[in-house]
Coordinates of C-alpha atoms in Angstrom, one line a residue:
R1 CA -33.0 -2.1 16.5
W2 CA -31.1 -0.6 13.4
T3 CA -33.3 -0.3 10.5
G4 CA -30.6 0.6 7.7
N5 CA -30.3 -1.5 4.6
K6 CA -28.1 -4.7 4.9
I7 CA -26.9 -6.2 1.9
L8 CA -25.2 -9.5 2.4
H9 CA -23.6 -12.9 1.2
N10 CA -25.8 -15.8 2.1
D11 CA -25.6 -19.5 1.2
L12 CA -29.3 -20.7 2.2
P13 CA -29.6 -22.2 -1.7
W14 CA -27.0 -24.5 -0.9
Q15 CA -28.8 -25.6 2.3
M16 CA -31.7 -26.3 0.1
R17 CA -29.5 -28.8 -1.9
S18 CA -28.0 -30.3 1.0
L19 CA -31.1 -30.7 2.8
F20 CA -33.8 -30.8 0.4
N21 CA -32.1 -31.6 -3.0
N22 CA -33.7 -28.4 -4.2
Q23 CA -37.3 -29.5 -3.6
L24 CA -38.6 -26.4 -2.4
N25 CA -42.4 -28.0 -2.1
M26 CA -41.1 -30.0 0.9
V27 CA -40.1 -26.9 2.6
D28 CA -41.8 -23.9 4.5
L29 CA -39.1 -20.9 4.8
N30 CA -41.3 -19.5 7.4
K31 CA -40.9 -22.4 9.7
L32 CA -37.5 -24.1 8.7
N33 CA -35.4 -24.1 12.0
T34 CA -32.2 -25.9 11.2
T35 CA -30.5 -23.1 9.1
H36 CA -29.1 -19.8 10.1
T37 CA -31.5 -18.3 7.8
N38 CA -35.2 -18.3 7.5
I39 CA -38.0 -15.9 6.6
P40 CA -38.7 -14.7 10.5
K41 CA -34.9 -14.4 11.0
I42 CA -34.7 -12.5 8.0
K43 CA -37.6 -9.9 9.3
E44 CA -35.8 -9.7 12.6
G45 CA -32.4 -8.9 11.0
R46 CA -33.9 -6.5 8.5
L47 CA -32.3 -7.7 5.8
S48 CA -33.0 -5.8 2.9
A49 CA -31.0 -7.5 0.2
Q50 CA -29.1 -10.7 -0.1
F51 CA -26.7 -12.0 -2.7
W52 CA -27.8 -15.8 -2.5
A53 CA -24.9 -17.8 -3.4
A54 CA -25.3 -20.0 -6.2
Y55 CA -22.6 -22.4 -4.8
V56 CA -21.5 -26.1 -6.4
P57 CA -18.2 -28.0 -4.7
C58 CA -15.1 -28.1 -6.6
D59 CA -15.7 -31.8 -6.8
T60 CA -18.3 -30.8 -9.5
Q61 CA -15.2 -29.4 -11.6
Y62 CA -14.6 -31.2 -14.7
K63 CA -17.8 -33.1 -14.1
D64 CA -21.5 -31.4 -14.0
A65 CA -20.6 -27.9 -12.4
V66 CA -22.8 -26.1 -15.2
R67 CA -25.8 -28.3 -14.5
Q68 CA -25.6 -28.0 -10.9
T69 CA -25.0 -24.2 -11.0
L70 CA -28.1 -23.8 -13.4
E71 CA -30.2 -25.5 -10.6
Q72 CA -29.1 -23.6 -7.9
I73 CA -29.8 -20.6 -10.0
D74 CA -33.2 -22.0 -10.5
V75 CA -33.8 -22.5 -6.8
I76 CA -32.9 -18.7 -5.9
H77 CA -35.5 -17.8 -8.9
R78 CA -38.4 -20.3 -7.4
M79 CA -37.4 -18.9 -3.8
C80 CA -38.5 -15.5 -4.9
H81 CA -41.4 -16.7 -6.9
E82 CA -42.8 -18.9 -3.8
Y83 CA -42.4 -16.1 -1.5
P84 CA -43.1 -12.9 -3.5
E85 CA -44.6 -11.0 -0.5
V86 CA -40.8 -11.0 1.1
F87 CA -38.5 -11.5 -1.7
K88 CA -38.3 -9.6 -4.8
F89 CA -35.8 -10.3 -7.4
A90 CA -33.1 -7.7 -8.2
A91 CA -30.5 -7.8 -11.2
S92 CA -29.4 -4.0 -10.9
S93 CA -28.4 -1.5 -8.3
Q94 CA -31.8 0.1 -9.3
D95 CA -33.8 -3.2 -8.7
I96 CA -32.1 -3.2 -5.1
L97 CA -33.6 0.3 -4.4
D98 CA -37.0 -0.7 -5.8
A99 CA -37.2 -3.6 -3.4
F100 CA -36.0 -1.2 -0.6
E101 CA -39.3 1.0 -1.5
Q102 CA -41.4 -2.0 -1.4
N103 CA -40.0 -3.1 2.0
K104 CA -39.0 -6.4 0.0
T105 CA -35.6 -8.3 0.5
A106 CA -33.9 -7.9 -2.9
S107 CA -32.7 -11.0 -4.0
L108 CA -29.4 -11.3 -6.2
I109 CA -27.2 -14.1 -7.4
G110 CA -23.7 -14.6 -7.1
V111 CA -22.1 -17.7 -8.5
E112 CA -19.5 -18.9 -5.9
G113 CA -16.5 -20.4 -8.0
G114 CA -15.1 -20.0 -11.1
H115 CA -15.5 -23.8 -11.8
S116 CA -18.8 -23.2 -12.3
I117 CA -18.4 -21.9 -15.9
D118 CA -16.3 -24.6 -17.3
S119 CA -13.7 -22.3 -18.8
S120 CA -16.9 -21.1 -21.1
L121 CA -17.1 -17.1 -21.9
G122 CA -20.5 -18.3 -23.7
T123 CA -21.4 -19.8 -20.1
L124 CA -20.3 -16.7 -18.3
R125 CA -22.8 -14.6 -20.5
T126 CA -25.7 -16.7 -20.3
M127 CA -25.3 -16.7 -16.4
Y128 CA -25.6 -13.0 -16.6
Q129 CA -28.5 -13.2 -18.9
L130 CA -30.2 -15.5 -16.0
G131 CA -29.4 -12.7 -13.1
V132 CA -26.1 -13.9 -11.8
R133 CA -24.4 -10.4 -10.9
Y134 CA -21.1 -11.7 -9.5
L135 CA -18.5 -14.4 -9.8
T136 CA -16.2 -15.6 -7.4
I137 CA -13.2 -16.1 -9.7
T138 CA -12.4 -19.1 -7.8
H139 CA -13.7 -21.4 -4.8
S140 CA -11.2 -23.8 -2.7
C141 CA -9.5 -25.3 -6.1
N142 CA -7.5 -24.1 -8.8
T143 CA -9.5 -23.6 -12.1
P144 CA -7.9 -24.2 -15.9
W145 CA -7.3 -20.3 -15.6
A146 CA -7.0 -19.0 -12.1
D147 CA -5.0 -20.0 -8.9
N148 CA -7.0 -20.2 -5.5
W149 CA -6.1 -19.2 -2.0
L150 CA -4.8 -22.8 -1.1
V151 CA -1.6 -22.0 -3.2
D152 CA -0.7 -19.3 -0.9
T153 CA -0.7 -22.1 2.2
G154 CA 1.7 -24.1 0.2
S155 CA -1.3 -27.2 0.4
E156 CA -1.9 -26.7 -3.6
P157 CA 0.7 -26.3 -6.2
E158 CA 0.5 -23.0 -8.0
M159 CA -0.7 -23.7 -11.7
H160 CA -1.1 -20.1 -13.6
G161 CA 1.1 -17.6 -11.5
G162 CA -2.3 -16.0 -10.8
L163 CA -4.5 -15.5 -13.6
S164 CA -3.7 -17.4 -17.3
E165 CA -4.1 -15.5 -20.3
F166 CA -7.9 -17.0 -20.5
G167 CA -8.1 -15.7 -17.0
K168 CA -7.6 -12.4 -18.1
Q169 CA -10.0 -12.9 -20.5
V170 CA -12.9 -13.9 -18.1
I171 CA -11.9 -10.5 -16.0
W172 CA -12.4 -8.2 -19.2
E173 CA -15.5 -9.9 -20.0
M174 CA -17.0 -9.6 -16.9
N175 CA -16.1 -5.8 -16.9
R176 CA -17.8 -5.8 -20.4
I177 CA -20.9 -7.6 -19.4
G178 CA -21.2 -5.8 -16.0
M179 CA -20.7 -8.6 -13.8
L180 CA -18.9 -7.9 -10.4
I181 CA -15.9 -9.7 -9.8
D182 CA -15.6 -11.4 -6.5
L183 CA -12.0 -11.9 -5.0
S184 CA -13.0 -14.1 -2.3
H185 CA -11.4 -17.2 -2.2
V186 CA -8.4 -16.2 -4.7
S187 CA -4.6 -16.4 -4.3
E188 CA -2.9 -13.2 -3.6
K189 CA -1.3 -13.0 -7.0
V190 CA -4.8 -13.1 -8.5
M191 CA -6.0 -10.3 -6.1
N192 CA -3.2 -8.2 -7.5
Q193 CA -3.6 -9.2 -10.8
V194 CA -7.3 -8.3 -10.8
L195 CA -6.6 -5.2 -9.3
D196 CA -4.3 -4.2 -11.9
I197 CA -6.3 -4.9 -15.1
S198 CA -10.1 -4.9 -14.2
K199 CA -11.6 -1.3 -15.3
A200 CA -14.3 -1.6 -12.8
P201 CA -14.1 -1.7 -8.9
I202 CA -14.1 -5.2 -7.0
I203 CA -15.5 -6.8 -4.1
F204 CA -14.6 -9.5 -1.8
S205 CA -17.9 -11.0 -0.9
H206 CA -17.0 -12.6 2.3
S207 CA -13.4 -12.3 3.6
S208 CA -12.1 -10.4 6.5
A209 CA -8.6 -8.7 7.7
Y210 CA -5.4 -10.7 7.6
S211 CA -3.7 -8.7 9.9
V212 CA -6.3 -9.1 12.3
C213 CA -6.5 -13.3 11.9
N214 CA -3.5 -14.3 9.7
H215 CA -5.5 -16.7 7.4
K216 CA -5.0 -16.7 3.8
R217 CA -8.8 -16.2 2.9
N218 CA -8.3 -12.9 4.5
V219 CA -7.0 -9.9 2.8
P220 CA -3.8 -8.3 3.5
D221 CA -3.0 -4.4 4.6
D222 CA -1.6 -3.8 1.0
V223 CA -4.3 -5.3 -1.0
L224 CA -6.7 -3.2 1.5
M225 CA -5.2 -0.1 0.2
R226 CA -5.8 -1.0 -3.2
V227 CA -9.2 -2.1 -3.1
K228 CA -9.3 1.3 -1.6
E229 CA -7.6 3.0 -4.9
K230 CA -10.1 0.8 -7.2
R231 CA -13.0 2.0 -5.2
G232 CA -14.1 -1.6 -4.4
I233 CA -15.4 -3.2 -0.9
V234 CA -14.4 -5.8 1.2
M235 CA -17.3 -7.5 2.9
V236 CA -16.4 -8.9 6.6
N237 CA -16.8 -12.7 6.9
F238 CA -18.5 -14.2 10.2
Y239 CA -16.7 -17.9 10.2
N240 CA -15.0 -18.2 13.2
D241 CA -11.7 -19.5 11.9
Y242 CA -11.4 -16.3 9.6
V243 CA -12.4 -14.2 12.6
T244 CA -10.1 -15.1 15.3
C245 CA -8.1 -18.2 13.6
S246 CA -9.6 -20.6 15.8
P247 CA -12.9 -22.6 16.4
T248 CA -14.4 -19.6 18.9
A249 CA -15.2 -16.2 18.4
N250 CA -17.6 -13.5 19.4
I251 CA -19.2 -10.6 18.1
S252 CA -16.5 -8.3 19.4
D253 CA -13.9 -10.2 17.6
V254 CA -15.9 -9.5 14.2
A255 CA -16.2 -5.9 14.7
D256 CA -12.2 -6.0 15.3
H257 CA -12.1 -6.7 11.4
F258 CA -14.3 -3.7 10.9
D259 CA -12.2 -1.6 13.0
H260 CA -8.9 -2.6 11.4
I261 CA -10.2 -2.2 7.7
K262 CA -11.8 1.2 8.4
K263 CA -8.2 2.4 10.3
V264 CA -6.2 0.8 7.0
A265 CA -8.3 2.0 4.2
G266 CA -11.3 4.0 5.4
S267 CA -15.1 3.2 6.1
S268 CA -15.5 3.4 2.2
I269 CA -14.4 0.1 1.3
I270 CA -16.4 -1.8 4.1
G271 CA -19.4 -4.3 3.9
F272 CA -21.2 -6.9 6.0
G273 CA -20.3 -10.2 4.3
G274 CA -21.6 -13.0 6.7
D275 CA -21.6 -16.2 5.0
Y276 CA -24.3 -17.5 6.6
D277 CA -25.5 -21.4 6.0
G278 CA -22.1 -21.6 4.1
V279 CA -20.2 -22.1 7.3
T280 CA -20.2 -24.7 10.3
R281 CA -19.5 -22.4 13.3
V282 CA -20.4 -18.6 13.9
P283 CA -19.2 -16.1 16.4
E284 CA -21.0 -16.1 20.0
G285 CA -23.7 -13.5 19.7
L286 CA -24.0 -13.7 15.7
G287 CA -25.8 -17.1 15.9
D288 CA -28.1 -16.6 12.4
V289 CA -29.4 -13.9 10.4
S290 CA -31.5 -12.0 13.1
K291 CA -28.2 -11.0 14.9
Y292 CA -27.1 -8.7 12.4
P293 CA -28.5 -5.6 14.7
D294 CA -26.5 -6.5 17.4
L295 CA -23.3 -6.1 15.4
V296 CA -24.4 -2.6 14.6
A297 CA -24.9 -2.0 17.9
E298 CA -21.3 -2.9 18.7
L299 CA -20.1 -0.9 16.4
L300 CA -22.2 2.2 17.5
R301 CA -20.5 1.4 20.9
R302 CA -17.2 2.0 19.5
K303 CA -18.0 5.4 18.0
W304 CA -18.6 4.4 14.7
S305 CA -20.9 7.3 13.0
E306 CA -24.2 6.6 11.4
D307 CA -23.1 7.4 8.0
E308 CA -20.2 5.2 8.4
I309 CA -22.6 2.2 9.5
R310 CA -25.0 3.2 6.5
D311 CA -22.4 2.9 4.1
A312 CA -21.2 -0.6 5.5
L313 CA -24.3 -1.8 5.5
G314 CA -25.4 -1.2 1.7
R315 CA -24.3 2.2 0.2
N316 CA -20.8 1.2 -0.6
L317 CA -21.9 -2.0 -2.3
L318 CA -24.8 -0.1 -4.3
R319 CA -21.9 2.5 -5.0
V320 CA -19.9 -0.2 -6.4
F321 CA -22.3 -2.0 -8.0
S322 CA -23.3 1.3 -9.8
E323 CA -19.6 1.9 -11.0
V324 CA -19.7 -1.7 -12.3
E325 CA -22.9 -0.7 -14.5
E326 CA -21.1 2.4 -15.9
V327 CA -18.1 0.7 -16.9
R328 CA -20.6 -2.0 -18.9
D329 CA -22.5 0.8 -20.3
H330 CA -19.5 2.5 -21.4
L331 CA -18.4 -0.7 -23.0
N332 CA -21.4 -1.0 -24.6
G333 CA -20.1 -1.1 -28.3
T334 CA -17.5 -3.7 -27.6
K335 CA -18.2 -7.2 -29.2
P336 CA -18.1 -10.2 -26.8
D337 CA -14.7 -12.1 -26.7
D338 CA -15.5 -15.4 -28.5
I339 CA -12.0 -16.8 -28.3
P340 CA -12.2 -20.1 -26.6
I341 CA -9.6 -21.6 -23.9
P342 CA -6.9 -23.5 -25.4
L343 CA -7.8 -26.9 -25.9
K344 CA -4.7 -28.4 -23.9
E345 CA -5.5 -26.1 -20.9
V346 CA -9.0 -28.0 -20.4
Q347 CA -8.6 -31.5 -22.3
N348 CA -9.8 -34.2 -19.8
P349 CA -12.1 -37.3 -20.2
C350 CA -15.4 -35.7 -19.1
R351 CA -15.3 -32.8 -21.9
T352 CA -15.6 -33.0 -25.8
D353 CA -13.4 -30.8 -27.9
F354 CA -16.0 -30.2 -30.5
G355 CA -15.1 -27.0 -32.5
Y356 CA -11.3 -27.1 -31.8
Q357 CA -9.4 -27.7 -35.1
D358 CA -6.3 -28.7 -33.8
K359 CA -6.5 -31.6 -31.7
S360 CA -3.0 -33.0 -31.9
S361 CA -1.8 -31.4 -28.6
S362 CA -4.4 -34.0 -26.7
T363 CA -3.8 -37.1 -28.6
C364 CA -0.9 -38.0 -26.4
I365 CA -3.0 -37.1 -23.0
K366 CA -5.9 -39.1 -24.2
S367 CA -3.8 -42.2 -24.4
F368 CA -3.1 -42.0 -20.8
Y369 CA -7.0 -41.8 -19.9
P370 CA -7.3 -45.6 -19.1
L371 CA -4.3 -45.9 -17.0
V372 CA -5.2 -42.7 -15.3
L373 CA -8.5 -44.2 -14.3
V374 CA -7.2 -47.5 -13.4
L375 CA -4.7 -45.8 -10.9
S376 CA -7.4 -43.8 -9.6
L377 CA -9.3 -46.6 -8.7
L378 CA -6.6 -48.6 -6.9
N379 CA -6.0 -45.2 -5.2
K380 CA -9.6 -45.5 -3.6
L381 CA -9.1 -49.3 -3.0
L382 CA -6.0 -48.8 -1.1

């Protein structure tokens, strides 16, 4: 069994919400058997580091997304506190290496969806202070400042032509504070705009190769080349629908994505994404997190060198993380961006407007709120 370091994307915290409403006292992660992830499976899979996803659904947007995201951040911290012999909380590239030395699973936080910051740079910075080290720019919904991947399918309207001006502020502020920019779930325009303006390398935390499976959640070849130029990383997703564009897949199909990305842009941009406990079906042979070594064995069978595999398992992401930290340190003297998103771009019935001086732009919108609410209720009744 392969013992190399593995740094992965995992949605177990959402399962804690879905199954137990975050009541960790009701759960024993040594015995939990209804999820892709538990402590015995982590040990069998030799998982050295996890980016635990602090994910909340798009339904929370404009409502309680920030509260629910904070609760997911809290449950990740509590997981580390509850199982200190297994998990070590990590907030830097050095913390990951320290956890490796202690033979513990480094536990990092990624917020999966830009709706979680409620269009607030102050909230972004606060989440960084709580240990969040990447933000997925969108989930499967547009935010008031960025378009998501569904725009490219035609099932959602394009709202911003990629990123709005405030969206660009978010990217620059993430560079300044040292937060990794995750482009899984965004539209292709957003991919390219971020690659244009970011001073730091970017990541795709759980996306695969579009040329192997032409799903819009995957990364096109021209973007793969740009990721290479930017010294970023694409962490391959195991969800069947993104692997084969069908409900079924196997371990060889996943390896095809690794091979293709390596062929197009080299092994230096490849990582293991997984997406366990965030998807409803996974490939045959990759049923849970204990099976990662079997995928490594498949890559070895395909003549990947040990160096290439070690890069994909962790060294590539550690390099990206370190370079993001270097950009942060270089920008250390730069003041925080405190220009808020324009009121007209976020005004809604669930959001107050304290601090904004010119409220006239939203007056006419407010007058329509009762009508909008009535129409929404009628739609539900019909």
